[in-house]
Amino acid sequence: MLAGSHLDVLVALLAVAALTWLYRRDVRGDRTAREAMFGQCSALFDPVLIKPRLGDYPILVGRYCGHDVRLEPVSDTLAWRKLPSLWLKVTVLARNPGSGVLDVLMRPLGTEYYSPSADLPERIPLPPDWPREAILCTSDRSTAPDPDRLTPHLHLFDDPKMKELVITPEGTRIVYQLDQAARPYYMVMRQVKFARSTVQPDLARTLLDSVIAVGQSMSIPARQAA
Amino acid sequence: MSDAAITQSPPVTGEHVNLLKVLGPIHVWGLGVGIVLVGEFMGWNYGVGKGGAFGALISCWVIGLLYTCVAMIDSEITSTVAAAGGQYAQAKHTIGPLMAFNVGLFMVLTYTMLNASDIQVAGQLVQIGAQQLGHDIPWQPFTVLALAMLTLLNYRGVFATLTVNFVITAAAFLTIIVLFIGVQPWNPTAVLLHKELLTSLPYGWLGVIASLHFGIWYYLGIEGTCQAAEEVRSPGRALPLGTMSGMITLLIAAAITWYVTVGLLPWEYIGWDAELAPLYDAARMTASPFIIVVLFIGTLLSAIASANGCINDASRAWFSMGRDRYLPAWFGAVHPKYRTPYRSILFLTPIAALFALYIPLAQIITFSILSGLLNYTFMPLNMWKFRRKWPVGTIRRGFEHPFHPVPAIVLMILCVTTFFAVYLGYGRQLLAMMGFYIIASVWFAFYRYRYVRRGNQFTMPWPRPQGY
């Protein structure tokens, strides 16, 4: 019969072992889920390279319809009193005319660390028919793309998951909400659980086509655009 | 229930995706009481020392009314001010940066002091448990260990992946039920000794007022259950129903806690300043090893869960203030790998540690309560201005709390009364906190404000306020 103190130690060790097993099981499960992020949509790209990141979601770089593209998931847990979001940055690397940056950010909170908007010095008043929850920022109005060129694409912001549209000399990017943390888990333990952590082919295709269309609008000569 | 059904807006493809979430135990537990429930396990008992057992019960229900008003007002704020940050964001829009700065500071100190009290209790509980097993160990290392582990988890962020089995964590609430059943409430004299232990109000009605101070502790943090979604507003009733469900859960838990504890322990012991974990001590009176172990685990888990939430929320608030330049922008940095507000986390951790290691529990709780109370005091003022500047119908509100301005008036009266209650027992702490906030406000107004980007304060797509 074990003495009382030995029994206490044994129980404590068993508890630690059980917790360790639980932890390792969950780590493996989470890593597997993250690595499968682009498993279903990778066939859209040729060639394609999925770059794993230790302790983070992988990044996909590849070629889609003749364009170099990059898909990068970003987890955002920094907004206060707001459920965390899993954003997908969809970037088409095709040069745009001009040397300035134009940024349309929806529902700005000031905590969007993945957005260049906080560092852009100029804020442009929103044109009348633009969504009122947006802010429009630029690095230099004289060298950035004309915001009016985005008018045919404003329907993109009808989707509340659309967060940002950025146009830089190096390319065009949208930021789209892939998922939002499950409320009960976050409320109890501030634990972030995303139910949907894979990019579906239809979604990827639609987002990429949208970004390509925006980029092509930037390249149309001014007279043709008008 | 807060998330019974979530319907996604159509994605860019035009397809509708409806997602009906099946309700499980986690959804019940996740009524939001997770981080608030620690108030049932410790801290409320100091109200018994102020006003006796019945005084604490009265304060429990009166403060429940206070928090009902808070929940109603906060639900309207969170569902209307699409910018995250709750009262912080609203204060920016309705009053201005100085008010928002103070609200942010209130929240940071509320959660940091709550964190300090949680980890002190966790450490001392480990000491008590070890003493029960015949080992005499200091509590401070366990307090520091708990804080260090939780800080590391929050530093590492979402990818730290210490997922806790919710069957275990749900026990923190179920332990109260277990204790309730264990004392056989259907057989009043078998275990519970209300007749022998309950007394009339030892300090009269002044004592009842004084006990309002610690009645706050039952519910402190419930406003943190209002977590906004990314889309402009959550489904109309989801937030207030979720918050009110949490209030009802807490009221039931508070009533059970009081009923069991005052039936097992004399009020003088319960209200004693050195009484750390009244529910656990009540369990020890049952002499049932099972109930004692269950309550030990429940108290420890609720304290750890609360501390984790506090580190998360306090650091996000401090980070937001850094991003807004209310504080040095240095605090607004994001860890390049873990995507966490690491500087804010590391800055607030030593403050929590100092208070946890060197300040008595009742005083830490008082500091937390005072900061929360200041926030609740300004809520009626903010709501009043909010409704005056943007009356119902001028902007879209996800939820309009009923009977305005009655909840605001009731909340203000109860807050003023509770300040008086704090003054009765902790006048020096009250003055110290007031002095701190005044000095901080002067620093902000005369020094820091020059760095604030004034054009970025107002982000809501609202029309010009009435009267402007």
XYZ file of C-alpha atoms in Angstrom:
694
model
C 0.000 0.000 0.000
C 1.476 3.295 -0.983
C 2.171 5.775 1.773
C 0.054 8.948 1.629
C 2.819 11.215 0.398
C 3.876 8.731 -2.316
C 0.303 8.501 -3.499
C 0.104 12.295 -3.744
C 3.240 12.387 -5.869
C 1.992 9.571 -8.073
C -1.331 11.320 -8.652
C 0.455 14.567 -9.459
C 2.765 12.821 -11.927
C -0.139 11.070 -13.605
C -1.946 14.392 -13.923
C 1.124 16.014 -15.488
C 1.498 13.077 -17.883
C -2.144 13.278 -18.897
C -1.932 17.024 -19.507
C 1.262 16.577 -21.498
C -0.402 13.955 -23.672
C -3.403 16.217 -24.217
C -1.127 19.107 -25.119
C 0.951 17.133 -27.609
C -2.164 15.679 -29.197
C -3.640 19.134 -29.678
C -0.372 20.556 -31.019
C -0.227 17.799 -33.629
C -3.851 18.320 -34.574
C -3.460 22.073 -34.944
C -0.294 21.735 -36.995
C -1.953 19.235 -39.321
C -4.942 21.529 -39.783
C -2.738 24.522 -40.570
C -0.645 22.573 -43.075
C -3.829 21.625 -44.918
C -4.780 25.271 -45.452
C -4.157 25.241 -49.206
C -4.603 21.535 -49.835
C -7.837 21.910 -51.755
C -6.981 24.945 -53.884
C -3.364 24.262 -54.799
C -4.424 22.674 -58.111
C -5.403 26.132 -59.367
C -1.761 27.179 -59.522
C 1.050 26.073 -61.772
C 3.701 26.112 -60.546
C 2.859 26.264 -56.883
C 4.961 26.353 -53.760
C 3.506 26.120 -50.275
C 5.988 27.514 -47.796
C 5.517 26.155 -44.304
C 6.064 28.507 -41.376
C 6.957 27.179 -37.974
C 4.046 27.740 -35.616
C 2.060 29.679 -38.210
C -0.049 29.173 -41.291
C 1.779 28.362 -44.540
C 2.102 30.795 -47.438
C 1.235 29.881 -51.004
C 3.165 31.394 -53.892
C 2.511 30.392 -57.457
C 1.313 31.318 -60.833
C -2.370 31.775 -61.671
C -3.618 32.663 -65.139
C -0.254 34.070 -66.066
C 0.130 36.135 -62.904
C 2.487 35.655 -59.978
C 0.378 35.451 -56.855
C 0.788 35.057 -53.124
C -1.777 33.889 -50.581
C -0.949 34.533 -46.956
C -3.229 33.793 -43.985
C -2.956 36.177 -41.042
C -4.491 35.587 -37.634
C -5.633 38.785 -35.981
C -6.233 38.549 -32.241
C -5.306 42.098 -31.374
C -8.566 43.995 -31.546
C -10.012 44.671 -28.136
C -13.519 43.389 -27.384
C -13.717 41.788 -30.784
C -13.620 38.205 -31.899
C -10.348 37.309 -33.610
C -10.352 36.990 -37.369
C -8.413 34.832 -39.806
C -7.603 37.042 -42.748
C -6.393 35.945 -46.152
C -4.091 38.351 -47.969
C -4.441 37.721 -51.696
C -1.714 39.480 -53.639
C -1.170 39.614 -57.392
C 2.373 40.666 -58.152
C 2.000 42.738 -61.281
C 3.425 46.205 -61.602
C 0.977 49.067 -61.427
C 1.596 52.482 -62.935
C 2.648 55.274 -60.634
C 4.855 55.219 -57.571
C 2.297 55.804 -54.835
C 0.192 53.556 -52.629
C -3.601 53.658 -52.435
C -5.336 51.865 -49.576
C -9.021 51.275 -48.945
C -9.610 49.916 -45.441
C -13.038 48.910 -44.241
C -14.156 49.368 -40.614
C -10.774 50.642 -39.388
C -9.935 49.860 -35.790
C -6.403 51.165 -35.605
C -5.104 47.692 -34.778
C -4.706 46.416 -38.335
C -1.014 45.623 -38.107
C -1.152 43.770 -41.452
C -2.286 46.925 -43.248
C -0.079 49.777 -44.459
C -2.872 52.304 -43.899
C -1.623 53.480 -40.497
C 1.652 54.578 -42.081
C 0.153 56.355 -45.094
C 0.314 60.092 -44.452
C -2.566 61.339 -46.568
C -6.225 60.633 -46.077
C -8.539 61.216 -49.012
C -12.172 62.196 -48.401
C -14.490 59.420 -49.487
C -16.303 60.056 -52.770
C -20.091 60.177 -52.371
C -20.927 56.690 -53.621
C -18.264 54.876 -51.635
C -19.042 52.691 -48.601
C -19.169 54.942 -45.554
C -17.371 52.468 -43.287
C -14.168 52.832 -45.300
C -11.160 55.059 -45.062
C -9.087 55.952 -48.104
C -5.387 56.595 -47.556
C -2.451 57.231 -49.816
C 1.268 57.811 -49.671
C 1.122 60.689 -52.120
C -2.001 61.727 -53.950
C -0.062 63.072 -56.868
C 1.647 59.766 -57.633
C -0.917 57.211 -56.419
C -3.598 55.682 -58.624
C -6.759 57.689 -59.084
C -9.435 56.407 -56.661
C -12.068 56.849 -59.382
C -10.521 53.859 -61.159
C -11.822 51.727 -58.305
C -15.446 52.753 -58.861
C -16.290 49.710 -61.053
C -14.969 47.472 -58.263
C -16.812 48.960 -55.291
C -19.209 46.014 -55.317
C -16.392 44.002 -53.735
C -17.083 45.836 -50.481
C -20.697 44.714 -50.456
C -19.305 41.566 -48.901
C -18.735 42.287 -45.189
C -15.802 39.904 -45.247
C -13.858 42.206 -47.528
C -11.484 44.153 -45.334
C -8.951 45.940 -47.482
C -7.817 46.749 -50.999
C -4.262 47.956 -51.485
C -2.659 49.101 -54.708
C 1.074 49.580 -54.752
C 3.621 49.911 -57.562
C 4.557 46.247 -56.998
C 1.094 44.763 -57.098
C -2.491 44.641 -55.915
C -3.842 43.004 -52.788
C -7.115 42.350 -51.074
C -7.573 41.174 -47.505
C -10.546 38.898 -46.977
C -11.924 37.339 -43.831
C -11.556 33.595 -44.041
C -13.035 32.884 -40.646
C -13.870 34.319 -37.259
C -13.051 32.725 -33.907
C -15.800 30.681 -32.292
C -17.384 32.895 -29.664
C -17.777 30.444 -26.724
C -14.142 29.306 -26.705
C -12.896 32.857 -26.907
C -15.179 34.046 -24.163
C -14.181 31.288 -21.757
C -10.432 30.988 -22.186
C -9.654 33.596 -24.844
C -8.911 30.578 -26.981
C -8.915 31.124 -30.706
C -10.618 28.367 -32.658
C -11.225 28.808 -36.337
C -13.730 26.295 -37.654
C -12.819 26.922 -41.278
C -9.088 26.917 -41.866
C -8.903 25.792 -45.480
C -9.161 27.884 -48.609
C -11.761 26.503 -50.981
C -10.938 26.539 -54.721
C -14.003 28.603 -55.624
C -13.154 31.259 -53.081
C -9.521 31.407 -54.143
C -10.497 31.685 -57.786
C -13.034 34.429 -57.121
C -10.678 36.473 -54.982
C -7.802 36.153 -57.420
C -9.996 37.084 -60.380
C -11.176 40.143 -58.460
C -7.635 41.262 -57.655
C -6.528 40.732 -61.256
C -9.481 42.779 -62.491
C -8.590 45.642 -60.150
C -4.974 45.538 -61.286
C -5.995 45.613 -64.903
C -8.139 48.687 -64.231
C -5.048 50.455 -62.950
C -3.213 49.680 -66.177
C -5.869 51.041 -68.539
C -4.807 54.411 -69.967
C -6.608 57.368 -68.474
C -8.651 58.210 -71.606
C -9.867 54.618 -71.941
C -10.741 54.437 -68.244
C -12.873 57.535 -68.541
C -27.804 31.948 -26.326
C -25.060 34.049 -27.877
C -24.281 32.013 -30.999
C -27.201 29.700 -31.635
C -27.068 30.357 -35.379
C -24.585 32.231 -37.471
C -25.473 33.123 -40.984
C -22.673 34.361 -43.159
C -23.332 37.153 -45.565
C -22.924 36.067 -49.171
C -19.296 35.782 -50.151
C -17.917 37.274 -53.325
C -19.064 34.201 -55.277
C -22.692 35.027 -54.485
C -23.273 31.679 -52.819
C -25.070 31.579 -49.485
C -23.382 29.641 -46.762
C -25.551 28.939 -43.732
C -23.844 27.505 -40.742
C -25.954 26.248 -37.896
C -23.790 25.612 -34.875
C -24.876 22.683 -32.783
C -25.169 23.644 -29.141
C -22.896 21.736 -26.849
C -21.779 22.087 -23.264
C -19.163 24.603 -24.288
C -21.887 26.921 -25.522
C -23.605 26.789 -22.168
C -20.357 27.352 -20.339
C -19.444 29.993 -22.858
C -22.333 32.136 -21.797
C -19.467 34.332 -20.881
C -19.243 33.511 -17.238
C -15.969 31.700 -17.712
C -13.710 34.522 -16.697
C -16.188 36.057 -14.272
C -17.060 32.980 -12.250
C -13.947 33.294 -10.085
C -15.885 35.957 -8.203
C -18.089 33.210 -6.760
C -15.093 31.331 -5.402
C -13.332 34.223 -3.699
C -13.527 37.900 -2.913
C -17.276 38.304 -2.406
C -16.892 37.121 1.173
C -15.349 40.392 2.310
C -18.798 41.874 1.898
C -19.951 39.564 4.692
C -17.398 41.183 6.959
C -18.905 44.578 6.140
C -22.589 43.845 6.481
C -23.059 40.341 7.787
C -24.463 37.395 5.860
C -27.753 39.040 4.966
C -25.945 42.252 4.093
C -23.866 40.362 1.546
C -26.977 38.738 0.100
C -28.709 42.087 -0.279
C -25.614 43.553 -1.904
C -25.490 40.555 -4.263
C -28.935 41.362 -5.627
C -28.577 45.142 -5.597
C -25.301 44.927 -7.494
C -26.980 42.387 -9.763
C -29.337 45.215 -10.675
C -26.332 47.462 -11.312
C -24.842 44.925 -13.664
C -28.138 44.351 -15.404
C -28.062 48.028 -16.321
C -24.420 47.676 -17.383
C -25.284 44.684 -19.551
C -28.175 46.469 -21.231
C -26.175 49.611 -21.970
C -23.073 47.705 -23.021
C -25.054 45.516 -25.405
C -26.326 48.581 -27.223
C -22.826 50.010 -27.414
C -21.191 46.865 -28.711
C -23.864 46.179 -31.277
C -23.881 49.768 -32.545
C -20.318 50.982 -32.401
C -18.932 48.681 -35.052
C -15.421 49.605 -34.056
C -14.197 47.152 -31.473
C -13.271 48.335 -28.022
C -16.687 48.642 -26.408
C -16.918 51.669 -24.162
C -13.448 52.752 -25.206
C -14.501 53.169 -28.826
C -17.788 54.751 -27.838
C -16.069 57.281 -25.603
C -13.919 58.382 -28.543
C -17.018 59.144 -30.550
C -19.339 60.585 -27.933
C -17.024 62.527 -25.658
C -13.474 62.573 -26.900
C -9.934 61.282 -26.493
C -9.523 62.229 -22.814
C -12.609 60.226 -21.887
C -11.456 57.348 -24.046
C -8.020 57.482 -22.432
C -9.569 57.209 -18.993
C -11.900 54.403 -20.020
C -8.948 52.517 -21.430
C -7.024 53.073 -18.218
C -10.005 51.940 -16.128
C -10.170 48.698 -18.062
C -6.453 48.022 -17.935
C -6.303 48.473 -14.179
C -9.501 46.521 -13.583
C -8.127 43.511 -15.409
C -4.563 43.820 -14.156
C -5.691 43.937 -10.525
C -8.140 41.122 -11.159
C -5.258 39.165 -12.643
C -3.162 39.880 -9.538
C -5.934 38.657 -7.257
C -6.448 35.515 -9.348
C -2.832 34.447 -9.256
C -2.494 35.241 -5.553
C -5.474 33.018 -4.842
C -4.103 30.304 -7.109
C -0.766 30.314 -5.306
C -2.245 30.385 -1.821
C -4.710 27.679 -2.708
C -1.858 25.398 -3.724
C -0.287 26.128 -0.340
C -3.535 25.334 1.463
C -3.964 22.119 -0.481
C -0.409 21.075 0.285
C -0.966 21.792 3.981
C -4.000 19.536 3.893
C -1.655 16.793 2.702
C 0.898 17.528 5.385
C 3.369 19.611 3.349
C 4.290 23.144 4.366
C 5.298 25.112 1.289
C 5.369 28.823 0.405
C 2.694 30.123 -1.968
C 4.698 32.818 -3.708
C 6.521 30.517 -6.163
C 3.219 29.088 -7.359
C 1.796 32.537 -7.854
C 4.810 33.530 -9.898
C 4.685 30.217 -11.779
C 1.022 30.673 -12.671
C 1.666 34.214 -13.878
C 4.739 33.189 -15.853
C 2.949 30.338 -17.604
C -0.066 32.430 -18.502
C 2.132 35.278 -19.673
C 4.076 32.875 -21.869
C 0.844 31.520 -23.339
C -0.375 34.998 -24.130
C 3.039 36.023 -25.471
C 3.056 33.052 -27.812
C -0.489 33.818 -28.807
C -2.851 31.710 -30.774
C -0.171 29.237 -31.739
C 0.808 28.388 -28.167
C -1.774 25.666 -28.456
C -2.316 24.817 -24.849
C -5.875 23.875 -25.523
C -7.685 23.047 -22.354
C -10.115 20.217 -22.288
C -13.435 21.857 -21.669
C -14.831 18.865 -19.924
C -12.336 19.720 -17.224
C -12.834 23.468 -17.275
C -16.595 23.128 -17.225
C -16.115 21.539 -13.825
C -15.383 24.996 -12.406
C -19.066 25.840 -12.687
C -20.308 22.357 -11.964
C -18.323 22.274 -8.725
C -20.697 24.838 -7.276
C -23.584 22.554 -8.211
C -21.749 19.569 -6.714
C -21.264 21.447 -3.459
C -24.891 22.522 -3.443
C -26.085 18.959 -3.866
C -23.534 17.699 -1.374
C -24.954 19.818 1.446
C -28.414 18.323 0.895
C -30.467 21.497 0.626
C -33.653 19.428 0.569
C -32.829 18.338 4.140
C -32.167 21.709 5.787
C -30.628 20.591 9.070
C -28.668 17.580 7.856
C -25.581 19.571 6.861
C -26.503 23.248 6.639
C -26.878 25.174 9.883
C -28.567 28.384 8.817
C -30.591 28.620 11.998
C -27.486 28.522 14.162
C -25.177 30.607 12.006
C -27.288 33.377 10.522
C -27.613 36.567 12.501
C -29.386 39.858 11.989
C -27.523 42.720 10.365
C -24.484 43.180 12.677
C -23.833 46.766 11.537
C -27.333 47.730 10.540
C -28.201 49.194 7.175
C -24.943 51.138 7.032
C -23.230 47.756 6.963
C -25.436 46.684 4.065
C -24.373 49.756 2.135
C -20.748 49.046 2.999
C -21.090 45.510 1.652
C -22.140 46.835 -1.777
C -18.424 47.350 -2.306
C -17.678 43.642 -2.544
C -20.981 42.776 -4.178
C -19.308 44.085 -7.347
C -16.936 41.147 -7.200
C -19.606 38.614 -8.065
C -20.018 40.115 -11.506
C -16.911 42.161 -12.313
C -15.892 41.523 -15.900
C -19.300 40.603 -17.304
C -19.042 43.545 -19.667
C -16.094 41.747 -21.233
C -18.472 39.159 -22.623
C -19.575 41.608 -25.301
C -17.214 40.609 -28.077
C -18.013 42.248 -31.381
C -17.981 40.377 -34.645
C -16.280 41.639 -37.781
C -19.471 42.202 -39.684
C -21.117 45.513 -38.925
C -23.352 44.106 -36.233
C -24.027 40.753 -34.676
C -27.486 39.306 -35.164
C -29.844 41.661 -33.392
C -30.528 39.856 -30.165
C -27.512 37.626 -29.909
C -25.327 39.913 -27.810
C -27.844 41.088 -25.224
C -29.346 37.623 -24.849
C -25.911 36.167 -24.378
C -24.966 38.790 -21.813
C -28.249 38.563 -19.937
C -27.963 34.775 -19.911
C -24.567 35.234 -18.338
C -26.076 37.559 -15.738
C -28.745 35.039 -14.844
C -26.141 32.297 -14.557
C -24.061 34.460 -12.264
C -27.066 35.410 -10.143
C -27.924 31.755 -9.649
C -24.315 30.881 -8.881
C -24.038 33.806 -6.440
C -27.213 32.768 -4.637
C -26.045 29.168 -4.343
C -22.609 30.313 -3.202
C -24.077 32.499 -0.506
C -26.635 29.916 0.621
C -24.111 27.125 1.002
C -21.334 29.183 2.573
C -23.383 30.964 5.237
C -24.927 27.629 6.164
C -21.554 26.081 6.878
C -19.345 28.876 8.216
C -19.982 31.684 10.716
C -20.182 35.121 9.145
C -17.254 36.398 11.209
C -15.013 33.780 9.605
C -16.369 34.277 6.105
C -15.795 38.025 6.280
C -12.350 37.739 7.802
C -9.694 39.545 5.777
C -7.483 36.469 5.699
C -10.250 34.226 4.361
C -9.123 33.539 0.857
C -11.392 30.896 -0.623
C -14.745 30.753 1.168
C -16.309 28.177 -1.122
C -13.376 25.835 -0.689
C -13.493 26.289 3.080
C -17.213 25.584 2.984
C -16.448 22.372 1.137
C -13.949 21.407 3.852
C -16.739 21.691 6.398
C -18.559 18.856 4.650
C -15.629 16.535 5.459
C -16.250 14.844 2.118
C -12.918 14.230 0.325
C -14.671 14.162 -3.028
C -16.337 17.536 -2.519
C -13.151 19.052 -1.118
C -11.085 17.933 -4.114
C -13.757 19.068 -6.564
C -13.925 22.529 -5.017
C -10.139 22.758 -4.901
C -10.000 22.069 -8.618
C -12.914 24.373 -9.364
C -11.421 27.292 -7.455
C -8.019 26.819 -9.041
C -9.383 26.488 -12.573
C -11.689 29.477 -12.304
C -8.801 31.595 -11.011
C -6.506 30.469 -13.832
C -9.183 30.989 -16.483
C -9.913 34.453 -15.154
C -6.216 35.393 -15.002
C -5.731 34.273 -18.601
C -8.626 36.392 -19.783
C -7.331 39.372 -17.833
C -3.850 39.181 -19.338
C -5.421 38.972 -22.779
C -7.842 41.840 -22.326
C -5.570 44.208 -20.406
C -2.783 43.854 -22.950
C -5.165 44.437 -25.858
C -6.483 47.585 -24.207
C -2.959 48.888 -23.546
C -1.974 47.964 -27.109
C -4.978 49.810 -28.551
C -4.076 52.902 -26.584
C -0.542 52.659 -27.937
C -1.828 52.346 -31.505
C -4.065 55.348 -30.929
C -1.037 57.210 -29.512
C -2.778 57.815 -26.205
C 0.277 56.045 -24.837
C 3.729 55.869 -26.413
C 3.466 54.142 -29.766
C 6.123 51.716 -28.537
C 3.335 49.770 -26.837
C 1.536 49.390 -30.132
C 4.133 46.996 -31.507
C 3.166 43.515 -32.683
C 5.481 40.548 -32.232
C 6.852 39.747 -35.686
C 6.411 36.008 -35.282
C 3.642 35.440 -32.768
C 1.440 38.402 -33.780
C 0.768 39.351 -30.162
C 0.951 42.721 -28.351
C 4.068 41.446 -26.647
C 5.338 44.730 -25.249
C 2.014 45.457 -23.598
C 1.910 41.952 -22.165
C 5.436 42.205 -20.762
C 4.840 45.689 -19.373
C 1.733 44.760 -17.401
C 2.998 41.429 -16.076
C 5.413 42.834 -13.434
C 2.687 45.170 -12.185
C 0.365 42.217 -11.612
C 3.193 40.282 -9.968
C 4.050 43.090 -7.541
C 0.478 43.482 -6.405
C -0.055 39.742 -6.138
C 3.046 39.201 -4.022
C 2.908 42.189 -1.682
C -0.634 43.467 -1.369
C -3.396 41.757 0.630
C -6.173 40.239 -1.433
C -8.936 42.536 -0.170
C -6.954 45.597 -1.207
C -6.119 44.228 -4.667
C -9.775 43.468 -5.169
C -10.658 46.971 -4.035
C -8.318 48.509 -6.617
C -9.903 46.385 -9.321
C -13.410 47.219 -8.172
C -12.651 50.941 -8.025
C -11.400 51.019 -11.599
C -14.385 49.035 -12.805
C -16.715 51.262 -10.840
C -15.274 54.362 -12.450
C -15.961 52.827 -15.848
C -19.545 52.015 -14.866
C -20.008 55.544 -13.521
C -19.115 57.083 -16.847
C -21.285 54.647 -18.793
C -24.553 56.481 -18.011
C -22.968 59.792 -18.988
C -21.651 58.364 -22.235
C -24.961 56.689 -23.038
C -26.849 59.885 -22.294
C -24.657 61.856 -24.678
C -24.797 59.049 -27.237
C -28.599 59.053 -27.314
C -28.729 62.840 -27.398
C -26.238 63.204 -30.251
C -27.574 60.264 -32.234
C -31.171 59.576 -31.178
C -32.916 56.324 -32.009
C -33.603 56.244 -35.718
C -30.692 58.440 -36.819
C -28.183 55.605 -36.886
C -28.541 51.880 -37.153
C -28.440 50.150 -33.810
C -28.160 46.388 -33.499
C -29.880 46.530 -30.130
C -31.700 49.369 -28.396
C -31.855 48.908 -24.679
C -35.333 49.588 -23.340
C -36.613 52.220 -20.936
C -33.806 54.701 -21.524
C -32.872 56.725 -19.439
C -34.036 54.574 -16.512
C -31.129 52.075 -16.702
C -28.660 54.967 -16.951
C -30.176 56.740 -13.939
C -30.344 53.550 -11.868
C -26.764 52.730 -12.794
C -25.556 56.180 -11.796
C -27.356 56.063 -8.421
C -25.993 52.619 -7.633
C -22.476 53.594 -8.671
C -22.485 56.670 -6.439
C -23.810 54.571 -3.559
C -21.121 51.970 -4.110
C -18.420 54.645 -4.121
C -19.728 55.694 -0.729
C -19.554 52.045 0.300
C -15.910 51.856 -0.734
C -15.207 55.074 1.139
C -16.605 53.529 4.330
C -14.027 50.772 4.355
C -11.214 51.799 2.025
C -11.162 55.571 1.985
C -7.409 55.797 1.491
C -7.453 53.454 -1.491
C -10.332 55.436 -2.981
C -8.414 58.692 -2.657
C -5.246 57.090 -4.016
C -7.058 55.817 -7.109
C -8.760 59.150 -7.706
C -5.404 60.892 -7.386
C -3.835 58.456 -9.831
C -6.493 59.015 -12.488
C -6.396 62.772 -12.056
C -2.622 62.815 -12.515
C -2.898 60.504 -15.526
C -5.570 62.726 -17.066
C -3.455 65.837 -16.560
C -0.488 64.071 -18.192
C -2.636 63.104 -21.148
C -4.311 66.480 -21.599
C -1.194 68.610 -21.277
C 1.470 66.354 -22.706
C 0.319 63.289 -24.587
C -2.563 64.761 -26.560
C -0.216 66.474 -29.001
C 0.729 63.065 -30.404
C -2.831 61.910 -30.980
C -3.994 61.835 -34.586
C -7.218 63.678 -34.073
C -8.564 62.904 -37.517
C -8.410 59.182 -36.806
C -10.538 59.256 -33.690
C -13.896 59.283 -35.388
C -14.300 56.299 -37.695
C -17.998 55.480 -37.599
C -20.068 56.309 -40.696
C -22.569 58.316 -38.678
C -24.224 61.562 -39.652
C -23.315 64.802 -37.975
C -24.529 64.712 -34.347
C -27.694 66.537 -33.441
C -26.993 70.082 -32.447
C -23.759 70.279 -34.427
